[in-house]
Amino acid sequence: MKIEENYSLKEHNTFHLSVKARWFIEYCNEEELCCILHDEYFQECISLHIGSGSNLLFLNDYNGIILHSAIRGITVVEETDDTVLLHVGAAEKWDGVVAYAVARGWGGVENLSFIPGEAGAAAVQNIGAYGTEVKDVIETVEAFNQLSFEKKVFSNQECCYSYRSSFFKNENNDPHIVTYINIRLRKHFQLNLSYKELQKELLHFDNPGLQSVRDAVILLRRHKLPDPEVLGNAGSFFMNPIIAVSHFESLKDEYPNIPFYLLGNDQVKLSAGWLIEQCGFKGKSHGAVGVYEKQALVLVNLGDATGDEIAMVAESIRMAVNDRFGIMLMPEVKYVG
Ligand SMILES: Cc1cc2nc3c(=O)[nH]c(=O)nc-3n(C[C@H](O)[C@H](O)[C@H](O)COP(=O)(O)OP(=O)(O)OC[C@H]3O[C@@H](n4cnc5c(N)ncnc54)[C@H](O)[C@@H]3O)c2cc1C
């Protein structure tokens, strides 16, 4: 177990904000995690479990305990003619899991290539891209209840997945720490090429298979998203808003080119990036905070921005979008502090 005091989190958040944690604790296995959870000092402190910090916005130093898992490993626990079940430690890099699956010809996660972060967080966030969400392959999630200290294996249904959300993100539930995820992949699969952008990119590949889908997704993502190692960011800052069809129809009269995706249940999903772009923010900066020039949904740290400054720019974007479209964007990024 690693325990550090007044520990810099600069390399533990992809905005690369210069904040510190009062305590940083990294555990290597479930036994060590149990010891931490039972500790009285730990119970008195505020605490936050992080992965790679690619979806976090630290507003200031964290005056509590930041927990991080070092539980790694990818194991095949079940194999049939059609499927394999992988047991994955929460601290495995998500993209490493995708690479592992694609290299063995197992389908289901290739569209989720190159998403930063760790496997445990992927299951918490229900990460998604190019028409696939991690919930589509999650069989079970193994997690410890932070209050009762009990371990539970959550079925996919018990994870209550929805767009970028899950049981683990719902603050009305007891806090849980994910230690392992179990994902079921297919040996006989159908590629999910529902996204036009991906279809178009695959025209450059002969007989597309899992590896070419992965390569195409990586190319697309490299082209349109900034590399956090070069330009601090947390990917999409806001969620794509879901609105009622009636509201959408009135917007469509005024903005005939508005991109949309029909969801059923009389709901429509809009592109938050498009809404922000219409309000004139794309490529603009305020101090050290920028709105990425190729994708208005991404806020970037141009140098020495603070979390407060990023939050202020985010708020002015929210206000502008609400004034113009009557839609209040919700952050996808989690504010801490
Ligand atoms: C360039 C870029 C592109 C991105 N593209 C996408 C995309 O296409 N699709 C998408 O969905 N997301 C995307 N993201 C967002 C991000 O990659 C995901 O949300 C990712 O799952 C976060 O993983 P993390 O390990 O960094 O988690 P963190 O940001 O550290 O934490 C995220 C949340 O998970 C919780 N958490 C972390 N680990 C655990 C654990 N073991 N147990 C319980 N709770 C835990 C944290 O408390 C927090 O609430 C992108 C981010 C970047 C920077």
XYZ file of C-alpha atoms and ligand atoms in Angstrom:
390
model
C 0.000 0.000 0.000
C 1.257 3.472 -0.803
C 0.369 6.376 1.495
C 1.455 9.938 0.644
C 0.746 13.217 2.441
C 0.228 16.568 0.648
C 0.479 14.756 -2.636
C 0.379 16.504 -6.006
C -2.520 15.399 -8.198
C -1.168 17.127 -11.298
C -0.415 13.790 -12.964
C -3.666 12.295 -11.666
C -6.031 14.622 -13.542
C -6.034 15.100 -17.302
C -6.679 18.867 -17.012
C -3.252 18.800 -15.283
C -4.457 21.181 -12.588
C -1.897 21.896 -9.885
C -3.850 20.686 -6.877
C -2.817 18.605 -3.902
C -4.503 15.921 -1.833
C -4.105 15.960 1.946
C -3.667 12.166 1.673
C -3.226 9.886 -1.326
C -3.622 6.161 -0.714
C -3.096 3.463 -3.307
C -4.046 -0.130 -2.458
C -2.930 -3.254 -4.308
C -5.693 -5.752 -3.521
C -9.116 -6.158 -1.921
C -7.618 -7.057 1.496
C -5.767 -3.731 1.616
C -8.920 -1.906 0.540
C -10.852 -3.587 3.388
C -8.227 -2.427 5.928
C -8.604 1.152 4.674
C -12.401 1.035 4.804
C -12.338 -0.272 8.404
C -9.902 2.414 9.559
C -11.528 4.974 11.897
C -9.471 7.897 10.620
C -10.516 7.040 7.061
C -14.157 6.946 8.118
C -13.896 10.440 9.644
C -12.306 12.002 6.558
C -13.923 12.956 3.308
C -12.691 10.702 0.543
C -12.840 10.295 -3.203
C -11.871 7.285 -5.282
C -10.230 8.230 -8.545
C -9.089 6.397 -11.656
C -6.954 8.347 -14.134
C -8.758 11.618 -13.373
C -9.896 11.987 -16.975
C -13.386 13.047 -16.003
C -12.635 15.205 -12.969
C -12.407 18.942 -12.371
C -10.639 19.768 -9.099
C -11.785 23.218 -7.944
C -9.137 23.386 -5.216
C -6.821 21.263 -3.070
C -8.563 18.173 -1.709
C -8.610 18.278 2.083
C -9.299 14.578 2.518
C -8.217 11.187 1.212
C -7.863 10.403 -2.460
C -8.031 6.637 -2.981
C -6.597 4.903 -6.001
C -6.624 1.260 -6.968
C -3.598 -0.643 -8.202
C -5.632 -3.838 -8.797
C -4.659 -4.989 -12.267
C -4.885 -8.121 -14.367
C -6.996 -9.458 -17.207
C -8.026 -13.123 -16.938
C -10.290 -15.318 -19.035
C -12.681 -16.890 -16.513
C -15.071 -18.608 -18.898
C -14.891 -19.577 -22.553
C -17.525 -21.138 -24.798
C -17.716 -21.598 -28.576
C -19.320 -18.171 -28.856
C -18.133 -16.009 -25.986
C -15.399 -15.285 -23.465
C -15.814 -13.750 -20.040
C -12.955 -11.488 -18.942
C -12.224 -10.657 -15.302
C -10.520 -7.263 -15.271
C -8.895 -5.403 -12.376
C -10.331 -1.908 -11.860
C -6.945 -0.235 -12.355
C -6.331 -1.716 -15.809
C -6.186 1.022 -18.448
C -9.430 0.736 -20.377
C -7.749 1.050 -23.755
C -5.377 -1.777 -22.807
C -8.451 -3.972 -22.243
C -9.739 -3.048 -25.709
C -6.349 -3.765 -27.301
C -6.213 -7.137 -25.497
C -9.682 -8.107 -26.782
C -9.118 -6.948 -30.349
C -5.753 -8.753 -30.590
C -7.521 -12.034 -29.722
C -10.399 -11.480 -32.150
C -13.044 -10.944 -29.467
C -15.686 -8.395 -30.387
C -17.783 -5.935 -28.397
C -15.470 -3.163 -27.218
C -13.626 -2.111 -30.406
C -15.769 1.034 -30.838
C -14.667 2.088 -27.329
C -11.003 2.257 -28.378
C -8.738 5.027 -27.110
C -11.051 6.290 -24.349
C -8.810 7.404 -21.485
C -9.260 6.083 -17.982
C -9.388 2.841 -16.063
C -11.648 -0.197 -16.298
C -13.338 0.413 -12.918
C -14.285 3.954 -13.857
C -15.482 2.783 -17.284
C -18.126 0.693 -15.512
C -19.034 3.570 -13.179
C -19.364 6.063 -16.034
C -20.926 3.738 -18.602
C -18.470 5.075 -21.163
C -19.698 5.255 -24.707
C -18.592 6.093 -28.236
C -19.613 5.351 -31.824
C -22.896 3.712 -30.882
C -21.495 1.376 -28.210
C -21.622 1.671 -24.431
C -19.690 -0.416 -21.947
C -23.012 -1.593 -20.476
C -23.416 -3.643 -23.667
C -20.616 -5.993 -22.533
C -20.710 -5.706 -18.736
C -21.832 -8.978 -17.192
C -21.135 -8.118 -13.549
C -19.320 -5.493 -11.483
C -17.590 -6.363 -8.199
C -17.707 -3.555 -5.649
C -17.300 -2.805 -1.930
C -19.912 -0.797 -0.069
C -17.950 1.977 1.627
C -20.397 2.149 4.568
C -21.164 -1.529 5.297
C -17.745 -2.773 4.008
C -19.529 -5.649 2.255
C -18.584 -6.868 -1.172
C -21.345 -7.335 -3.702
C -21.334 -8.649 -7.251
C -23.746 -6.436 -9.196
C -25.536 -7.938 -12.187
C -25.743 -5.758 -15.287
C -29.349 -4.959 -14.376
C -28.414 -3.967 -10.814
C -25.898 -1.479 -12.235
C -28.936 0.547 -13.481
C -27.140 1.768 -16.563
C -28.258 4.767 -18.575
C -26.513 7.418 -20.662
C -23.151 8.103 -18.868
C -24.694 6.968 -15.610
C -25.022 3.976 -13.318
C -25.960 2.869 -9.803
C -22.410 3.837 -8.751
C -22.794 7.436 -9.916
C -26.133 7.981 -8.203
C -25.431 9.964 -5.047
C -28.590 8.623 -3.384
C -26.970 5.163 -3.205
C -24.303 4.134 -0.693
C -20.850 4.919 -2.103
C -19.204 1.867 -3.666
C -15.673 1.099 -4.789
C -15.328 -1.065 -7.879
C -12.530 -3.636 -7.648
C -13.185 -5.830 -10.716
C -15.403 -5.832 -13.766
C -16.458 -8.905 -15.752
C -17.127 -8.352 -19.433
C -18.534 -10.792 -21.972
C -17.088 -10.597 -25.476
C -18.140 -12.384 -28.655
C -16.104 -14.655 -30.901
C -18.773 -14.405 -33.623
C -19.732 -10.775 -33.736
C -21.265 -8.173 -35.955
C -19.385 -4.903 -36.271
C -21.353 -1.881 -35.064
C -20.954 0.591 -37.922
C -24.066 2.613 -37.160
C -22.071 5.875 -37.031
C -21.670 7.446 -40.477
C -18.323 8.988 -39.525
C -16.950 5.520 -38.732
C -18.439 3.989 -41.890
C -16.718 6.704 -43.930
C -13.355 6.189 -42.247
C -13.586 2.429 -42.862
C -13.821 2.978 -46.609
C -10.026 3.335 -46.416
C -9.721 -0.243 -45.099
C -10.207 -3.503 -47.061
C -12.580 -6.038 -45.435
C -13.013 -4.208 -42.133
C -12.568 -6.342 -39.040
C -12.032 -5.664 -35.350
C -8.522 -4.277 -35.800
C -9.527 -1.931 -38.615
C -12.468 -0.626 -36.578
C -10.067 0.002 -33.705
C -7.572 1.720 -36.024
C -10.315 3.851 -37.609
C -11.705 4.897 -34.219
C -8.214 5.844 -33.031
C -7.608 7.887 -36.194
C -10.918 9.709 -35.810
C -10.358 10.416 -32.139
C -6.772 11.600 -32.698
C -8.066 13.952 -35.361
C -10.867 15.574 -33.400
C -9.840 15.405 -29.732
C -6.838 17.025 -28.072
C -4.249 14.739 -26.489
C -4.467 15.430 -22.729
C -0.676 15.012 -22.477
C -0.273 18.027 -24.773
C -3.364 20.085 -23.938
C -5.057 19.383 -20.611
C -8.725 18.430 -20.996
C -11.354 15.986 -19.778
C -13.014 15.082 -23.074
C -16.638 16.144 -23.473
C -17.258 18.674 -20.755
C -21.062 18.465 -21.028
C -23.481 15.643 -21.716
C -25.521 15.719 -24.889
C -28.925 17.032 -23.761
C -32.058 14.921 -24.087
C -35.207 16.962 -24.663
C -38.908 16.375 -25.401
C -39.957 16.021 -29.049
C -42.285 19.054 -28.665
C -39.347 21.260 -27.615
C -37.243 19.826 -30.427
C -39.908 20.591 -33.049
C -40.006 24.258 -32.088
C -36.181 24.397 -32.277
C -36.198 22.638 -35.660
C -38.496 25.328 -37.090
C -35.967 27.967 -36.105
C -32.776 25.941 -36.774
C -33.528 23.525 -39.668
C -29.929 22.192 -39.631
C -29.911 21.213 -35.964
C -28.332 17.727 -35.608
C -30.504 15.285 -33.637
C -30.961 11.644 -32.736
C -34.442 10.250 -32.057
C -34.513 8.171 -28.875
C -38.109 6.938 -28.701
C -40.261 7.742 -25.646
C -40.898 11.131 -27.275
C -37.316 12.164 -26.576
C -34.574 13.547 -28.769
C -30.837 13.741 -28.103
C -29.052 16.870 -29.350
C -25.390 17.612 -29.883
C -24.103 19.784 -27.015
C -21.064 20.649 -29.168
C -23.304 22.066 -31.917
C -25.316 24.153 -29.434
C -22.116 25.595 -27.960
C -20.711 26.295 -31.407
C -23.875 28.216 -32.380
C -23.283 30.457 -29.345
C -19.890 31.429 -30.771
C -17.579 29.780 -28.225
C -15.678 27.407 -30.515
C -11.957 28.211 -30.655
C -12.313 31.129 -28.212
C -10.363 31.470 -24.986
C -10.738 33.279 -21.720
C -7.449 33.621 -19.856
C -5.893 30.178 -19.735
C -9.153 28.367 -20.524
C -9.947 27.523 -24.134
C -12.839 25.993 -26.037
C -11.130 23.514 -28.358
C -10.974 24.728 -31.955
C -12.054 21.400 -33.493
C -14.731 20.427 -30.960
C -16.656 23.004 -28.921
C -17.635 20.379 -26.347
C -14.074 20.160 -25.058
C -12.662 22.761 -22.659
C -8.870 22.911 -22.556
C -6.254 24.129 -20.120
C -4.007 26.371 -22.199
C -1.348 26.543 -19.501
C -1.915 27.383 -15.879
C -5.710 27.484 -15.626
C -7.306 26.748 -12.261
C -10.355 24.567 -11.729
C -12.377 27.657 -10.737
C -11.494 29.401 -14.000
C -12.558 26.361 -16.033
C -15.805 26.165 -14.032
C -16.481 29.868 -14.713
C -16.096 29.431 -18.481
C -18.310 26.324 -18.310
C -20.956 28.342 -16.492
C -20.933 31.135 -19.077
C -21.377 28.483 -21.806
C -24.303 26.965 -19.915
C -25.972 30.366 -19.542
C -25.490 31.268 -23.219
C -26.913 27.924 -24.425
C -29.853 28.235 -22.057
C -30.604 31.828 -23.163
C -30.571 30.871 -26.821
C -32.083 27.369 -26.871
C -33.840 27.011 -23.501
C -31.617 24.018 -22.690
C -29.521 23.788 -19.525
C -26.439 21.688 -20.281
C -25.334 19.302 -17.543
C -21.616 18.709 -16.973
C -20.346 15.235 -17.807
C -17.205 16.107 -15.858
C -17.407 15.628 -12.083
C -16.626 18.760 -10.047
C -14.558 18.039 -6.944
C -14.358 20.564 -4.086
C -9.551 13.103 -24.400
C -10.707 12.451 -23.687
C -11.669 11.771 -24.426
C -12.742 11.152 -23.784
N -13.661 10.480 -24.533
C -14.699 9.845 -23.943
C -15.662 9.114 -24.719
O -15.568 9.024 -25.935
N -16.676 8.508 -24.062
C -16.811 8.571 -22.708
O -17.754 7.988 -22.174
N -15.910 9.253 -21.946
C -14.878 9.889 -22.524
N -13.968 10.595 -21.768
C -14.165 10.691 -20.309
C -13.362 9.660 -19.484
O -12.361 9.074 -20.257
C -14.273 8.577 -18.913
O -15.265 9.143 -18.110
C -13.467 7.557 -18.089
O -14.254 6.431 -17.793
C -12.930 8.137 -16.793
O -12.015 7.195 -16.271
P -10.965 7.587 -15.147
O -10.256 6.362 -14.762
O -10.132 8.714 -15.603
O -11.948 8.041 -13.978
P -11.899 9.360 -13.073
O -12.057 10.559 -13.953
O -10.741 9.321 -12.170
O -13.237 9.151 -12.234
C -14.493 9.193 -12.869
C -15.584 8.792 -11.864
O -15.433 7.418 -11.555
C -15.263 7.251 -10.145
N -14.340 6.116 -9.975
C -13.125 5.952 -10.548
N -12.612 4.750 -10.240
C -13.522 4.141 -9.444
C -13.583 2.877 -8.774
N -12.626 1.955 -8.893
N -14.677 2.620 -8.013
C -15.690 3.516 -7.889
N -15.692 4.717 -8.483
C -14.613 5.017 -9.257
C -14.730 8.580 -9.650
O -15.011 8.790 -8.288
C -15.480 9.533 -10.548
O -16.798 9.724 -10.065
C -12.870 11.223 -22.377
C -11.889 11.914 -21.634
C -10.813 12.508 -22.281
C -9.769 13.230 -21.471
